Amino acid sequence: MRFHHLITITTVALIVQATANQHTFDVHEPVLTPDLTDIVQEIVDTHQIPGLALAIVRKNGNSEFGTWGKKSEDGSRVTEDTLFNIASCSKAFVAASLGILIEEFAQGRNTTSLPTGLSTLSWQTKLADILPGDWELSDPWASEKANLIDILSHVSGMPSHDLAYKRNHSTLDVTRNLRNLRPSHEFREKFSYNNQMYMVGAHVITALSGIQFTEFVKDRILRPLKMTESTYSIDEAVQSGKASETWTPFGRRIPPWMEGRDIELTAGSGGLISNVKELASWVKLFLNDGVDLDTNAIIIPRGAFETMTSAHQIFFGYPTELSATIAGYGLGWMRFSVAGHDSLYHSGGAPGVSAGITIPVLDDVGIVALANANAKQSALSDVTVAVLRKLALAGCADESMPANLSAHASTRFQSAASSSRRAREEDPSTTHGNPRHDLTGTYEDAGYGTFTLCDASSRSDECRPVLDDFRLVDESSMDDPNTLFGSWPSVWTSHARFSPTNTPGRYLVDLGSLYPTGYGRNTTPFAVWTDRAPADFVVEDGVVRGLGFGGKEGFGSGVEENFEVWFSKRL
């Protein structure tokens, strides 16, 4: 879940390399011919995607749309009007909105005043000045110096901490809670993808505009572009009859990952719901430097457009075997150039959805691909490969494209970016002896809140429903007396399972969502595990003090200082 955006950027770099023999794409001839339609159908079948929608967008506004598969259990077909959540492809709307707001203050068209002591608003304005009293990080230097570009280009020094925020939180809650979360790097030292910073960005817009972020986007972007079916409300999307249902990678239907109460919390980081027809207008905007070609209106001011589409941070510091440049991150967009094709790109992934937007900007074309199952980025990349090959003026020789392109790219990235993560993980043990200490009980952290660990023999009122759910969806794990279970109600998860390893005190934590009564027409129980992290318990003088959870960041010598999170055990 955390790495898909980087895995796919490598894939797209290889995609564009596949056209290395060409200097431009043919954007005039029809692309969605029967042969390409058949290729996409084969990709859909191979990757077991329930439904997929595709837009091929030209700078002049002439677009083509293709759809495959179903949007619902009853077999209703995907159309160009079918609504999908676009997950992290939503981030560019935060950056664009901030650019619009900055311009409004500069031109005196603002309807609210800046905080006391702040005379102007710019991309370099410090968060401490924009949100006095609310913005604070645990690192005093970062807390004082971080500006809008820093947080939107992912160099705040903070890891994702995606499991810290809950469904009942607001963007203000998230902003105020950052002070309780540990950094993983020094400020501006390293690119570290962080959804919460886009929640903060959305909160800035709400605080300075006087209206909710979602209303600001509708008023300044969606309505001017006639994107009237696009929405941040899952309830509105469902009531329209156009929303796609959502599935796991292995074909189980799941509920939409967003709930009605999540609208403002998740809107900035990944909450927009749209269709390929309306996203074509969004892509066309970026092919025309922020100007709506239909009305000649400036939607994104020129300065803001350049700021958000320029790479501010390097996140791929070396070329892949086939690419020509390193890759950078702007504000809501990744940017790279391969074989002379300068491209903007972002992917999106959340439970039940996959999305990708690719814009080779100098070639006057853009591609939108949406799927109604998660972990399908490699398939969307394969679709993009097929489209770009079709667009090439001269035929792209087969040998110029690596076999099994997506698998190659994913393996390449995993080797480079995940080696440290794999190195610290161990396989859960099936022969681990009984621990000498009782690890069950309640643990707490100021940033993450509390959770209670139970074992199979626990009988408390808090443990009973947790164990009942695990017995239905994961009964075999109950056989090990050392396995621990807990409720973990975050936006992304409902439960956690702690499995012992061969190292005393060390566990592997699987986090995900349990569906003890199934979902949709299939009522058999199942679980979806979305993340895995290590946890080390600390025992001193026979007393369990707590546990370190998440990545080892190396900021201290012991478990309490060396992990992303330290949970103290209540005595």
XYZ file of C-alpha atoms in Angstrom:
571
model
C 0.000 0.000 0.000
C 2.799 2.418 0.848
C 5.094 1.691 -2.073
C 2.804 1.430 -5.090
C 3.348 5.028 -6.211
C 7.100 4.478 -6.478
C 6.897 1.042 -8.022
C 4.719 2.390 -10.787
C 6.919 5.378 -11.569
C 9.656 2.941 -12.541
C 7.199 1.127 -14.732
C 6.170 4.330 -16.449
C 9.801 5.276 -17.016
C 10.160 1.989 -18.834
C 6.898 2.648 -20.655
C 8.201 5.841 -22.151
C 11.536 4.170 -22.939
C 9.552 1.741 -25.064
C 9.132 4.577 -27.554
C 12.811 5.512 -27.552
C 13.034 5.348 -31.345
C 10.446 8.107 -31.777
C 10.614 11.849 -31.113
C 6.872 12.465 -30.957
C 3.565 10.659 -30.751
C 0.871 10.716 -33.401
C -2.041 12.436 -31.686
C -4.294 12.697 -34.735
C -5.111 9.148 -35.790
C -7.659 7.076 -33.822
C -6.003 5.019 -31.108
C -8.754 2.813 -29.709
C -8.944 0.549 -32.715
C -10.128 -3.066 -32.383
C -6.572 -4.363 -32.023
C -5.829 -2.104 -29.031
C -9.210 -2.911 -27.517
C -8.328 -6.599 -27.703
C -4.936 -5.980 -26.091
C -6.530 -4.158 -23.168
C -9.123 -6.913 -22.797
C -6.307 -9.439 -22.539
C -4.648 -7.344 -19.821
C -7.943 -7.089 -17.935
C -8.433 -10.850 -18.140
C -4.844 -11.699 -17.207
C -4.837 -9.429 -14.156
C -8.387 -10.376 -13.137
C -9.663 -6.805 -13.068
C -13.446 -6.567 -12.624
C -13.706 -3.275 -14.518
C -11.449 -0.717 -16.200
C -11.926 2.670 -17.871
C -9.463 4.472 -20.125
C -9.163 7.995 -21.534
C -6.717 9.095 -24.225
C -6.625 12.881 -24.162
C -5.301 15.273 -26.806
C -4.221 18.847 -26.190
C -6.903 20.108 -28.572
C -9.595 18.410 -26.518
C -10.339 15.489 -28.807
C -10.447 12.479 -26.521
C -11.138 8.784 -26.875
C -12.657 6.597 -24.190
C -12.662 2.859 -23.691
C -14.276 0.670 -21.043
C -14.027 -2.998 -20.122
C -15.710 -5.231 -17.583
C -18.287 -4.682 -14.880
C -18.932 -2.006 -12.287
C -21.211 -4.051 -10.023
C -21.951 -7.553 -8.803
C -25.109 -7.637 -10.891
C -23.013 -7.349 -14.051
C -23.695 -3.720 -14.965
C -20.971 -2.623 -17.359
C -18.371 0.082 -16.842
C -19.031 3.149 -19.012
C -17.146 6.404 -19.540
C -19.483 7.916 -16.912
C -18.673 5.301 -14.245
C -17.299 6.942 -11.113
C -14.098 5.671 -9.485
C -12.191 6.976 -6.501
C -8.833 8.148 -7.892
C -6.924 7.867 -4.578
C -3.573 9.705 -4.600
C -4.197 11.190 -8.043
C -6.296 13.590 -5.922
C -3.170 15.222 -4.505
C -2.674 17.521 -7.488
C -6.028 19.147 -6.673
C -4.610 20.257 -3.303
C -1.568 21.812 -4.956
C -3.678 23.515 -7.624
C -6.079 24.857 -5.001
C -3.250 26.285 -2.916
C -1.856 27.957 -6.028
C -5.246 29.500 -6.757
C -5.584 30.672 -3.145
C -2.099 32.228 -3.180
C -3.033 34.140 -6.336
C -6.303 35.344 -4.803
C -4.453 36.813 -1.829
C -1.849 38.385 -4.132
C -4.582 40.038 -6.231
C -6.622 41.156 -3.233
C -9.503 38.844 -4.088
C -9.372 36.965 -0.787
C -12.465 36.914 1.404
C -10.667 36.259 4.702
C -7.650 37.764 6.434
C -4.282 36.143 6.992
C -3.279 35.288 10.572
C -1.919 38.121 12.696
C 1.647 38.967 11.753
C 1.438 37.413 8.285
C 1.292 39.986 5.480
C 1.593 37.788 2.375
C 0.947 34.200 1.357
C 3.351 32.322 -0.899
C 4.672 28.819 -1.468
C 7.548 29.711 0.879
C 5.281 30.801 3.728
C 5.959 28.813 6.885
C 3.269 26.515 8.265
C 4.016 27.894 11.722
C 2.850 31.318 10.472
C -0.159 29.993 8.547
C -1.480 27.784 11.352
C -0.159 29.325 14.586
C -0.826 27.114 17.562
C -2.032 24.200 15.444
C 1.070 23.327 13.408
C 3.901 21.751 15.384
C 6.294 18.879 14.705
C 8.392 17.037 17.268
C 11.511 18.365 15.506
C 11.699 22.065 16.493
C 13.727 23.037 13.406
C 11.270 21.395 11.014
C 8.363 22.814 12.978
C 9.735 26.346 12.596
C 11.010 26.196 9.005
C 8.647 23.908 7.047
C 6.813 25.710 4.249
C 4.088 24.695 1.795
C 6.533 23.317 -0.771
C 8.266 21.224 1.894
C 5.130 19.440 3.022
C 3.677 18.908 -0.464
C 6.968 17.597 -1.878
C 7.309 15.078 0.966
C 10.462 16.298 2.730
C 8.993 17.083 6.143
C 11.116 14.297 7.622
C 8.014 12.360 8.653
C 7.283 8.767 7.632
C 3.752 7.944 6.545
C 2.298 7.216 10.005
C -0.800 6.140 8.059
C -2.015 4.012 10.952
C -2.191 6.951 13.355
C -5.281 8.745 12.058
C -8.783 7.471 12.669
C -12.092 7.823 10.850
C -13.453 10.271 13.419
C -10.501 12.637 12.997
C -10.650 15.956 11.175
C -7.854 17.608 9.215
C -7.392 19.889 12.226
C -7.025 16.821 14.462
C -4.405 15.408 12.090
C -2.530 18.718 12.021
C -2.471 19.023 15.805
C -1.445 15.385 16.257
C 1.720 15.681 14.130
C 3.622 16.926 17.188
C 3.096 13.489 18.756
C 4.579 11.549 15.821
C 8.251 10.769 15.345
C 10.264 11.776 12.277
C 12.160 9.173 10.280
C 14.677 11.570 8.715
C 16.095 15.013 9.224
C 14.021 17.835 7.774
C 14.613 18.140 3.987
C 17.062 15.237 4.117
C 15.091 12.665 2.160
C 11.882 12.152 0.186
C 9.349 10.356 2.399
C 5.794 10.008 1.056
C 3.234 11.273 3.535
C -0.549 11.420 3.095
C -1.008 13.488 6.239
C 0.814 16.469 4.761
C -1.854 16.666 2.054
C -4.471 16.579 4.795
C -2.640 19.556 6.297
C -2.631 21.223 2.869
C -6.393 20.774 2.637
C -6.760 22.213 6.135
C -4.733 25.284 5.135
C -7.212 25.943 2.326
C -10.156 25.559 4.695
C -8.550 27.840 7.284
C -7.567 30.609 4.852
C -10.499 30.542 2.431
C -13.314 30.404 4.954
C -14.961 27.416 3.231
C -14.319 23.683 3.325
C -11.547 22.416 1.075
C -13.994 20.277 -0.904
C -16.187 23.304 -1.634
C -13.147 25.325 -2.676
C -12.169 22.658 -5.220
C -15.709 22.464 -6.562
C -15.971 26.237 -6.926
C -12.509 26.991 -8.359
C -11.780 23.847 -10.395
C -14.584 21.320 -10.882
C -17.397 23.688 -11.877
C -15.273 25.819 -14.260
C -14.107 22.633 -15.993
C -17.691 21.319 -16.076
C -16.636 18.331 -13.963
C -20.112 18.283 -12.444
C -20.258 14.549 -11.732
C -16.950 14.552 -9.847
C -17.383 14.634 -6.089
C -15.702 14.006 -2.762
C -18.850 12.403 -1.354
C -19.161 8.634 -1.656
C -22.829 8.997 -0.725
C -23.424 11.378 -3.657
C -21.563 9.048 -6.006
C -23.593 6.017 -4.944
C -26.889 7.911 -5.108
C -26.096 8.960 -8.687
C -26.175 5.304 -9.733
C -22.839 5.754 -11.523
C -20.404 4.689 -8.795
C -18.442 1.523 -9.335
C -18.401 -1.105 -6.651
C -14.963 -2.146 -5.389
C -13.013 -5.409 -5.126
C -9.857 -6.858 -3.625
C -7.039 -8.082 -5.900
C -8.334 -11.628 -5.413
C -11.928 -10.891 -6.369
C -13.798 -10.344 -3.104
C -16.105 -7.370 -3.087
C -15.389 -4.865 -0.312
C -17.113 -1.650 0.799
C -15.809 1.732 -0.386
C -12.756 2.572 1.694
C -14.150 6.051 2.351
C -17.163 6.582 4.550
C -19.387 9.635 4.597
C -17.733 10.984 7.731
C -14.286 10.697 6.089
C -14.962 13.264 3.363
C -12.956 16.202 4.692
C -10.282 14.028 6.331
C -9.261 12.081 3.232
C -10.270 14.535 0.492
C -6.857 16.096 0.023
C -4.742 12.972 0.201
C -6.959 10.707 -1.876
C -10.654 11.483 -1.822
C -11.777 12.637 -5.261
C -14.301 10.469 -7.107
C -14.467 11.024 -10.855
C -14.713 9.339 -14.250
C -12.474 9.181 -17.297
C -14.694 11.593 -19.225
C -14.288 14.374 -16.672
C -10.666 13.586 -15.850
C -9.965 14.178 -19.532
C -10.781 17.838 -18.849
C -8.326 17.830 -15.946
C -5.568 16.316 -18.096
C -6.302 18.738 -20.952
C -5.781 21.562 -18.457
C -2.201 20.384 -17.893
C -1.593 20.035 -21.611
C -2.537 23.718 -21.939
C -0.508 25.205 -19.069
C -3.451 25.604 -16.698
C -5.813 27.224 -19.218
C -9.252 25.805 -20.015
C -9.170 25.529 -23.806
C -12.970 25.630 -24.063
C -13.370 29.007 -22.349
C -9.812 30.391 -22.452
C -10.129 30.915 -18.698
C -7.048 30.580 -16.508
C -7.913 27.886 -13.974
C -4.442 27.393 -12.490
C -2.373 30.606 -12.430
C 0.817 30.361 -14.462
C 3.122 30.669 -11.465
C 1.238 27.985 -9.581
C 1.229 25.729 -12.626
C 4.997 25.962 -12.951
C 5.524 25.431 -9.225
C 3.371 22.322 -8.963
C 4.687 20.679 -12.141
C 8.377 21.369 -11.436
C 10.332 18.685 -9.592
C 11.373 20.001 -6.180
C 12.783 16.809 -4.678
C 14.624 13.806 -6.040
C 13.043 10.521 -5.117
C 14.699 8.321 -7.741
C 18.309 9.366 -7.504
C 19.686 7.068 -10.175
C 18.502 5.969 -13.628
C 17.035 2.539 -14.199
C 18.708 0.364 -16.799
C 16.572 1.825 -19.573
C 15.703 5.326 -18.450
C 17.616 8.483 -19.239
C 17.068 10.634 -16.166
C 16.546 10.590 -12.465
C 12.982 11.287 -11.293
C 11.649 14.062 -9.105
C 8.502 14.990 -7.214
C 6.731 18.300 -7.678
C 3.520 19.154 -5.842
C 1.048 16.348 -6.450
C 2.939 15.257 -9.577
C 6.023 13.187 -10.309
C 8.230 14.387 -13.171
C 10.835 12.596 -15.257
C 12.126 12.487 -18.806
C 12.982 9.417 -20.828
C 14.220 9.300 -24.396
C 13.239 12.924 -24.835
C 9.683 12.462 -23.542
C 9.107 14.831 -20.612
C 6.307 13.381 -18.476
C 4.074 14.180 -15.535
C 2.733 11.196 -13.678
C 0.926 10.076 -10.549
C -0.622 6.832 -9.474
C -3.316 6.128 -6.930
C -4.114 3.083 -4.878
C -6.510 2.406 -2.012
C -8.686 -0.540 -0.976
C -10.755 -1.438 -4.036
C -9.263 1.088 -6.470
C -6.234 1.656 -8.700
C -5.568 4.753 -10.788
C -2.887 6.218 -13.003
C -2.514 9.477 -14.932
C 0.367 9.816 -17.392
C 1.028 13.032 -19.329
C 3.965 13.184 -21.782
C 3.454 16.935 -21.804
C 5.461 17.901 -24.896
C 3.758 15.214 -26.960
C 0.312 16.800 -26.527
C -1.271 13.669 -25.091
C -2.367 12.279 -21.740
C -3.661 8.924 -20.529
C -6.024 8.147 -17.642
C -6.561 4.558 -16.497
C -8.908 3.572 -13.647
C -9.691 0.141 -12.189
C -12.159 -1.004 -9.534
C -9.748 -3.297 -7.652
C -6.618 -2.407 -5.724
C -3.023 -3.468 -6.440
C -3.602 -3.292 -10.198
C -1.001 -0.614 -10.986
C 1.089 -3.026 -13.036
C -1.944 -3.753 -15.215
C -2.650 -0.052 -15.678
C 0.977 0.411 -16.670
C 0.641 -2.359 -19.229
C -2.397 -0.568 -20.638
C -0.403 2.659 -20.823
C 2.395 0.814 -22.632
C -0.085 -0.426 -25.199
C -1.512 3.050 -25.764
C 1.877 4.728 -26.123
C 3.033 2.097 -28.565
C -0.112 2.657 -30.579
C 0.492 6.407 -30.546
C 4.070 6.119 -31.800
C 4.544 7.466 -35.314
C 6.752 4.565 -36.312
C 6.223 1.061 -35.040
C 8.072 0.373 -31.815
C 10.207 -2.700 -32.280
C 9.269 -5.513 -29.961
C 12.834 -5.890 -28.770
C 12.868 -2.297 -27.468
C 10.311 -3.184 -24.804
C 11.371 -5.483 -21.956
C 9.473 -8.713 -21.618
C 7.032 -8.669 -18.712
C 7.559 -4.940 -18.321
C 5.655 -4.388 -15.097
C 7.200 -7.316 -13.271
C 10.644 -6.080 -14.304
C 9.937 -2.615 -12.967
C 8.425 -3.801 -9.718
C 11.350 -6.104 -9.043
C 13.772 -3.300 -9.833
C 12.155 -0.934 -7.362
C 11.676 -3.484 -4.625
C 15.359 -4.302 -4.781
C 16.335 -0.642 -4.458
C 13.750 0.714 -2.046
C 12.619 -2.164 0.128
C 15.805 -4.044 0.934
C 16.083 -2.489 4.381
C 12.446 -3.328 5.093
C 12.921 -6.958 4.073
C 16.139 -7.218 6.029
C 14.434 -6.400 9.302
C 11.538 -8.799 8.755
C 11.571 -12.430 9.725
C 9.196 -15.243 8.932
C 6.763 -15.925 11.741
C 7.752 -19.005 13.668
C 5.527 -22.012 14.139
C 7.780 -23.488 16.828
C 8.359 -20.474 19.061
C 8.291 -21.355 22.747
C 5.945 -19.763 25.226
C 7.063 -16.246 26.172
C 8.190 -15.855 29.760
C 6.072 -12.753 30.222
C 2.441 -11.878 29.654
C 2.346 -9.557 26.660
C -1.426 -9.126 26.680
C -2.859 -5.860 27.898
C -3.344 -2.257 26.829
C -0.635 -0.195 25.126
C -0.681 3.539 24.463
C 1.089 6.288 22.534
C 0.184 9.955 22.371
C 0.132 9.974 18.570
C -1.538 6.625 17.922
C -3.848 6.267 20.889
C -4.446 2.960 22.658
C -4.964 -0.649 21.655
C -5.368 -3.872 23.601
C -3.585 -7.125 22.799
C -5.357 -10.403 23.477
C -4.319 -14.026 23.175
C -6.587 -16.936 22.339
C -7.382 -17.513 26.017
C -8.340 -13.908 26.849
C -11.823 -13.496 28.293
C -12.241 -9.752 28.832
C -15.175 -7.841 27.380
C -12.759 -5.968 25.119
C -11.078 -9.112 23.819
C -14.134 -11.271 23.276
C -15.455 -9.591 20.075
C -11.922 -9.353 18.645
C -11.312 -13.061 19.132
C -14.761 -13.929 17.801
C -13.938 -12.122 14.558
C -10.543 -13.807 14.211
C -12.077 -17.244 14.802
C -14.341 -16.654 11.834
C -11.785 -15.306 9.361
C -8.448 -16.707 10.574
C -9.153 -19.677 12.822
C -5.783 -21.375 12.246
C -3.921 -18.469 13.858
C -5.788 -19.158 17.098
C -3.907 -22.448 17.485
C -0.656 -20.733 18.481
C -0.898 -19.621 22.132
C 1.762 -16.976 21.519
C -0.064 -15.173 18.701
C -1.646 -11.918 19.815
C -4.723 -10.179 18.433
C -6.111 -6.685 18.651
C -8.509 -4.140 17.263
C -6.781 -1.384 15.248
C -9.463 0.998 13.954
C -7.703 3.342 11.531
C -8.841 4.652 8.150
C -7.024 1.729 6.526
C -7.425 -1.125 9.018
C -9.720 -2.733 11.546
C -7.487 -5.351 13.217
C -3.905 -6.410 13.899
C -2.326 -9.840 14.353
C 1.038 -10.201 16.145
C 2.893 -13.380 15.128
C 5.991 -14.480 17.089
C 9.337 -14.951 15.366
C 12.370 -16.998 16.347
C 13.870 -13.925 17.999
C 12.637 -13.588 21.600
C 10.423 -10.564 22.043
C 10.154 -9.881 18.319
C 6.849 -10.158 16.480
C 5.629 -9.483 12.971
C 2.452 -7.437 12.878
C -0.047 -7.972 10.069
C -2.584 -5.174 9.753
C -5.757 -5.201 7.724
C -9.525 -5.436 7.730
C -11.679 -8.388 8.792
C -15.036 -9.193 7.216
C -16.549 -11.834 9.516
C -19.837 -11.853 7.583
C -18.286 -11.346 4.156
C -19.507 -8.531 1.957
C -21.958 -8.221 -0.887
C -23.460 -11.448 -2.171
C -20.620 -13.578 -0.813
C -21.227 -13.891 2.925
C -18.288 -16.173 3.729
C -15.792 -14.604 6.179
C -12.498 -13.243 4.860
C -9.653 -10.886 5.740
C -7.625 -8.403 3.714
C -4.095 -7.842 5.044
C -2.635 -4.582 3.758
C 0.586 -4.005 5.672
C 3.254 -5.731 7.740
C 5.612 -4.185 10.284
C 8.005 -5.459 12.972
C 7.405 -5.017 16.693
C 9.859 -5.556 19.558
C 8.626 -5.957 23.132
C 10.809 -4.626 25.958
C 10.885 -6.362 29.331
C 12.832 -4.914 32.265
C 13.084 -6.568 35.685
C 10.335 -8.958 34.721
C 7.931 -6.180 33.748
C 6.729 -5.573 30.180
C 7.442 -1.874 29.583
C 6.105 -1.573 26.066
C 6.797 -2.259 22.414
C 8.516 -0.557 19.517
C 6.488 -0.650 16.312
C 7.149 0.089 12.656
C 10.407 0.897 10.945
C 13.717 1.088 12.714
C 14.942 4.583 11.971
C 18.211 4.552 13.895
C 17.662 7.718 15.954
C 18.523 5.974 19.216
C 20.335 3.039 20.737
C 17.395 1.119 22.161
C 13.977 -0.083 21.077
C 12.185 2.829 22.724
C 14.113 5.387 20.668
C 14.822 3.356 17.544
C 11.344 2.550 16.201
C 8.820 4.798 14.475
C 6.424 4.392 17.410
C 6.886 3.492 21.065
C 3.815 2.127 22.851
C 4.012 2.072 26.651
C 2.161 -0.720 28.405
C -0.370 0.284 31.005
C 0.468 -1.291 34.338
